Structure formats: structure tokens, C-alpha cells
Amino acid sequence: MRYFDFSSWQGVFSTLLGLAVFTLVGVGIRMLMLLTIQQRQQRMNRQINERLRALIAAYKALGGSFTGQLEVDPSHLRELRQRQTDEGIDLPATGSDRMRRIRDAVEAALSDIILLGTEDQVRLASRAAADMAEGRPIHTAELVVSLRDFIREALGLAPVPADVQIPRQGPARPGGSTSRASGQKESGGSSGGGGMGGMGGGMGMGMGIHHGDDE
């Protein structure tokens, strides 16, 4: 109070002006702190959303199928052709291409999980990637369960009920959406074909399918 001067009008004016400046500075500092905290939270939310989007795409790639061959064959196309030549097996071109695309999608999904997954998921994905690099077939069911539980928890969903029996899951079969899009395009459904084509392109970017090794 000793710095406040109310003995004259000039003193009162200077005191009020000082209080106003002090208040404005305090409010400005507070607004700057709130803005910084808000930007940090928004950045963290974007990172979390990107992480969840990548892990959901990996979950779909690794566990999109409940039937058929749930084992991932790590063989490359040249190895399949060599095996076909040695054993005299007539392997259709479409079958070998499907196996190659499944392998590429699984490899990309494992790479995303190693980058963005939890400690347990990174351990499982690294083990699967090492097995594939050594030429051993792998199953992805255990990793799919870990991804499913983590994604449901991150989205605030209740865990899967204990009495619900979910079949073992394996890699998604590529080519389903492509064939449907081609059929719609041939039948004159230009808008439907464009939509499916866009979704196929988005899934291709999300899973990062690569073909350079086979070419």
C-alpha cells in the first residue's frame, strides 16, 4: 500500500494506471499460457489420433479374415516360382499374387506396430517380423488380440465380454474391394466405382503396401 499515492489527483491517476498495466500484463501472460497449453493438447490429440488410425489399419490388415488360410507365407514371388518349378506345382498367377500382396500388407502393418505399438505389441511384432525374415510362416492372432484390446481401451469402449468366443483372425484377403469396384465400373456405376477406388487408394496409403522386392 505504500506505493499507492492518493494524496493528489495525479497520484491517484498514476496509481490506477499502474494497476491497469499490471492487470493487463497478468491477463496477457495467463492467455499466453492457456494458448500454449491448448496448442500442446491439440498436438497431442492429433498424435494420438494418427497413432490410433495407423494401429486400426494394422489391425484390419492383420486380422481382417476369420476363414481360409490364416497363416502368412513369407515367400517372395521368385521363391514361389522356384518352388513351382522344383515341385512341379501348378500355382495360378492370381494365387501367387494374392499371397504376395498379403505378405506385403502384413510386413507394412508389422512395421507400423513396431513404430507406434505398446511394449507388448512391439515385442510380438518384432518376433513375427524376425520369423518372416528367416522364411518361417507366422500367425497374427495373438497380435490381433493385443491390438483389439488396446484400441477398444483407447476409444473408451468396454472390453470384449469374457463369454464371447471370437474365432482366430488372420490377414485380410486383398482384392475384394478391387473386384467389386471393377464390377460396378463395368456395369455403369461410375460414382460407386470412384468411391471404391478412393477407398482402395486410402487403404493402400494406410497400410503402405510395397511391391519393389518382387519386381
Short mmCIF file of C-alpha atoms in Angstrom, two decimals:
data_model
loop_
_atom_site.label_atom_id
_atom_site.label_comp_id
_atom_site.label_asym_id
_atom_site.label_seq_id
_atom_site.Cartn_x
_atom_site.Cartn_y
_atom_site.Cartn_z
CA MET A 1 0.00 0.00 0.00
CA ARG A 2 2.93 2.37 0.47
CA TYR A 3 3.33 2.58 -3.32
CA PHE A 4 -0.23 3.83 -3.75
CA ASP A 5 -0.49 7.63 -3.76
CA PHE A 6 -3.93 9.04 -3.10
CA SER A 7 -2.79 12.41 -1.87
CA SER A 8 -3.45 14.14 -5.19
CA TRP A 9 -5.31 13.59 -8.46
CA GLN A 10 -2.03 13.00 -10.25
CA GLY A 11 -1.10 10.34 -7.69
CA VAL A 12 -4.49 8.64 -7.98
CA PHE A 13 -4.25 8.67 -11.78
CA SER A 14 -0.74 7.21 -11.83
CA THR A 15 -1.75 4.57 -9.28
CA LEU A 16 -4.78 3.49 -11.31
CA LEU A 17 -2.72 3.49 -14.50
CA GLY A 18 -0.12 1.26 -12.87
CA LEU A 19 -2.81 -1.12 -11.65
CA ALA A 20 -4.33 -1.29 -15.14
CA VAL A 21 -0.98 -2.01 -16.75
CA PHE A 22 -0.19 -4.67 -14.16
CA THR A 23 -3.62 -6.29 -14.71
CA LEU A 24 -3.21 -6.27 -18.50
CA VAL A 25 0.23 -7.86 -18.25
CA GLY A 26 -1.10 -10.54 -15.90
CA VAL A 27 -4.07 -11.28 -18.18
CA GLY A 28 -1.76 -11.42 -21.22
CA ILE A 29 0.58 -13.88 -19.52
CA ARG A 30 -2.36 -16.04 -18.50
CA MET A 31 -3.82 -16.01 -22.02
CA LEU A 32 -0.43 -16.93 -23.47
CA MET A 33 -0.09 -19.84 -21.07
CA LEU A 34 -3.62 -21.06 -21.84
CA LEU A 35 -2.96 -20.79 -25.58
CA THR A 36 0.31 -22.73 -25.24
CA ILE A 37 -1.37 -25.46 -23.19
CA GLN A 38 -4.25 -25.66 -25.68
CA GLN A 39 -1.89 -25.97 -28.65
CA ARG A 40 0.06 -28.68 -26.84
CA GLN A 41 -3.13 -30.60 -26.10
CA GLN A 42 -4.27 -30.28 -29.70
CA ARG A 43 -0.89 -31.54 -30.92
CA MET A 44 -1.07 -34.49 -28.53
CA ASN A 45 -4.62 -35.26 -29.66
CA ARG A 46 -3.52 -35.23 -33.30
CA GLN A 47 -0.64 -37.57 -32.50
CA ILE A 48 -2.97 -39.92 -30.61
CA ASN A 49 -5.46 -39.88 -33.48
CA GLU A 50 -2.75 -40.62 -36.03
CA ARG A 51 -1.44 -43.42 -33.85
CA LEU A 52 -4.88 -44.94 -33.46
CA ARG A 53 -5.56 -44.61 -37.18
CA ALA A 54 -2.34 -46.44 -38.01
CA LEU A 55 -2.98 -49.18 -35.44
CA ILE A 56 -6.57 -49.64 -36.62
CA ALA A 57 -5.30 -50.03 -40.19
CA ALA A 58 -2.74 -52.55 -38.93
CA TYR A 59 -5.48 -54.42 -37.06
CA LYS A 60 -7.56 -54.66 -40.23
CA ALA A 61 -4.57 -55.85 -42.23
CA LEU A 62 -3.53 -58.49 -39.70
CA GLY A 63 -6.96 -59.64 -38.53
CA GLY A 64 -9.42 -58.90 -41.29
CA SER A 65 -10.19 -62.55 -42.02
CA PHE A 66 -11.77 -65.32 -39.93
CA THR A 67 -11.77 -68.06 -42.58
CA GLY A 68 -9.40 -69.57 -45.09
CA GLN A 69 -5.63 -69.66 -44.71
CA LEU A 70 -4.76 -67.60 -41.62
CA GLU A 71 -1.06 -68.30 -41.92
CA VAL A 72 1.20 -65.74 -43.60
CA ASP A 73 3.61 -67.23 -46.13
CA PRO A 74 6.81 -65.13 -46.20
CA SER A 75 7.90 -66.47 -49.59
CA HIS A 76 8.61 -63.95 -52.32
CA LEU A 77 7.28 -64.33 -55.83
CA ARG A 78 10.58 -65.61 -57.21
CA GLU A 79 10.68 -68.23 -54.44
CA LEU A 80 7.14 -69.33 -55.26
CA ARG A 81 8.08 -69.70 -58.92
CA GLN A 82 11.20 -71.66 -58.00
CA ARG A 83 9.14 -73.91 -55.73
CA GLN A 84 6.62 -74.36 -58.53
CA THR A 85 9.42 -75.38 -60.90
CA ASP A 86 11.11 -77.75 -58.44
CA GLU A 87 7.97 -79.46 -57.22
CA GLY A 88 6.00 -79.29 -60.45
CA ILE A 89 3.11 -77.49 -58.73
CA ASP A 90 0.78 -75.52 -60.95
CA LEU A 91 0.28 -72.35 -58.89
CA PRO A 92 -2.17 -69.90 -60.51
CA ALA A 93 -0.87 -66.40 -61.11
CA THR A 94 -3.75 -64.92 -59.15
CA GLY A 95 -2.97 -67.13 -56.16
CA SER A 96 0.70 -66.20 -56.09
CA ASP A 97 -0.18 -62.52 -56.48
CA ARG A 98 -2.63 -62.74 -53.58
CA MET A 99 -0.01 -64.36 -51.35
CA ARG A 100 2.49 -61.67 -52.29
CA ARG A 101 0.05 -58.85 -51.55
CA ILE A 102 -0.91 -60.40 -48.20
CA ARG A 103 2.75 -60.69 -47.27
CA ASP A 104 3.43 -57.07 -48.26
CA ALA A 105 0.43 -55.81 -46.27
CA VAL A 106 1.45 -57.82 -43.20
CA GLU A 107 5.03 -56.55 -43.39
CA ALA A 108 3.82 -52.94 -43.59
CA ALA A 109 1.44 -53.48 -40.66
CA LEU A 110 4.20 -55.02 -38.55
CA SER A 111 6.42 -52.04 -39.33
CA ASP A 112 3.70 -49.62 -38.16
CA ILE A 113 3.17 -51.61 -34.95
CA ILE A 114 6.90 -51.64 -34.18
CA LEU A 115 6.87 -47.84 -34.55
CA LEU A 116 3.60 -47.00 -32.76
CA GLY A 117 2.57 -50.02 -30.69
CA THR A 118 2.83 -50.68 -26.98
CA GLU A 119 5.76 -52.57 -25.48
CA ASP A 120 3.94 -55.91 -25.69
CA GLN A 121 2.80 -55.22 -29.26
CA VAL A 122 6.30 -54.20 -30.32
CA ARG A 123 7.66 -57.44 -28.87
CA LEU A 124 5.08 -59.56 -30.72
CA ALA A 125 5.51 -57.65 -33.98
CA SER A 126 9.30 -57.88 -33.80
CA ARG A 127 9.11 -61.62 -33.24
CA ALA A 128 6.78 -62.03 -36.21
CA ALA A 129 8.98 -59.84 -38.42
CA ALA A 130 12.06 -61.87 -37.44
CA ASP A 131 10.26 -65.11 -38.29
CA MET A 132 9.23 -63.72 -41.68
CA ALA A 133 12.78 -62.51 -42.38
CA GLU A 134 14.04 -66.03 -41.68
CA GLY A 135 11.44 -67.54 -44.01
CA ARG A 136 9.13 -69.06 -41.41
CA PRO A 137 5.32 -68.75 -41.75
CA ILE A 138 3.64 -66.77 -38.98
CA HIS A 139 0.25 -66.40 -37.33
CA THR A 140 -1.04 -62.98 -36.29
CA ALA A 141 -3.90 -63.95 -33.96
CA GLU A 142 -2.07 -63.10 -30.71
CA LEU A 143 -1.00 -59.70 -32.00
CA VAL A 144 -4.53 -59.01 -33.27
CA VAL A 145 -5.97 -59.67 -29.80
CA SER A 146 -3.49 -57.23 -28.25
CA LEU A 147 -4.35 -54.57 -30.83
CA ARG A 148 -8.08 -55.09 -30.36
CA ASP A 149 -7.89 -54.69 -26.59
CA PHE A 150 -5.68 -51.59 -26.84
CA ILE A 151 -7.86 -49.88 -29.45
CA ARG A 152 -11.06 -50.53 -27.52
CA GLU A 153 -9.49 -49.16 -24.34
CA ALA A 154 -8.16 -46.07 -26.16
CA LEU A 155 -11.62 -45.39 -27.62
CA GLY A 156 -13.29 -45.77 -24.23
CA LEU A 157 -15.13 -48.96 -25.19
CA ALA A 158 -15.86 -51.77 -22.80
CA PRO A 159 -13.69 -54.89 -23.11
CA VAL A 160 -15.00 -57.79 -25.16
CA PRO A 161 -17.22 -59.89 -22.87
CA ALA A 162 -15.50 -62.96 -21.49
CA ASP A 163 -18.29 -65.25 -22.71
CA VAL A 164 -17.89 -64.12 -26.34
CA GLN A 165 -15.83 -66.59 -28.37
CA ILE A 166 -14.07 -64.84 -31.25
CA PRO A 167 -12.52 -67.13 -33.89
CA ARG A 168 -8.84 -66.85 -34.67
CA GLN A 169 -8.15 -63.99 -37.02
CA GLY A 170 -5.72 -63.78 -39.90
CA PRO A 171 -4.64 -61.34 -42.60
CA ALA A 172 -7.31 -59.70 -44.72
CA ARG A 173 -7.74 -61.08 -48.20
CA PRO A 174 -6.71 -58.41 -50.72
CA GLY A 175 -8.60 -57.82 -53.92
CA GLY A 176 -12.18 -57.97 -52.59
CA SER A 177 -12.86 -54.24 -52.81
CA THR A 178 -10.95 -54.01 -56.11
CA SER A 179 -13.07 -56.69 -57.75
CA ARG A 180 -16.29 -55.09 -56.52
CA ALA A 181 -15.16 -51.71 -57.80
CA SER A 182 -14.33 -53.22 -61.21
CA GLY A 183 -17.74 -54.87 -61.37
CA GLN A 184 -19.52 -51.63 -60.59
CA LYS A 185 -17.46 -49.78 -63.18
CA GLU A 186 -18.29 -52.34 -65.86
CA SER A 187 -21.99 -52.16 -65.01
CA GLY A 188 -22.03 -48.38 -65.45
CA GLY A 189 -21.85 -47.38 -61.76
CA SER A 190 -19.31 -44.59 -62.22
CA SER A 191 -19.97 -42.92 -58.88
CA GLY A 192 -19.82 -46.20 -56.95
CA GLY A 193 -16.66 -47.25 -58.74
CA GLY A 194 -15.00 -43.94 -57.95
CA GLY A 195 -15.89 -44.27 -54.28
CA MET A 196 -14.49 -47.76 -54.00
CA GLY A 197 -11.39 -46.72 -55.92
CA GLY A 198 -10.82 -43.87 -53.48
CA MET A 199 -11.23 -46.18 -50.53
CA GLY A 200 -8.83 -48.67 -52.07
CA GLY A 201 -6.28 -45.88 -52.54
CA GLY A 202 -6.72 -44.79 -48.92
CA MET A 203 -6.18 -48.30 -47.64
CA GLY A 204 -3.12 -48.60 -49.85
CA MET A 205 -1.64 -45.44 -48.30
CA GLY A 206 -2.61 -46.53 -44.78
CA MET A 207 -1.05 -49.98 -45.00
CA GLY A 208 1.93 -48.90 -47.10
CA ILE A 209 1.87 -51.91 -49.43
CA HIS A 210 5.14 -52.23 -51.35
CA HIS A 211 5.98 -54.33 -54.36
CA GLY A 212 9.57 -53.39 -55.10
CA ASP A 213 11.02 -56.65 -53.80
CA ASP A 214 9.04 -58.81 -56.20
CA GLU A 215 9.63 -56.58 -59.21
#
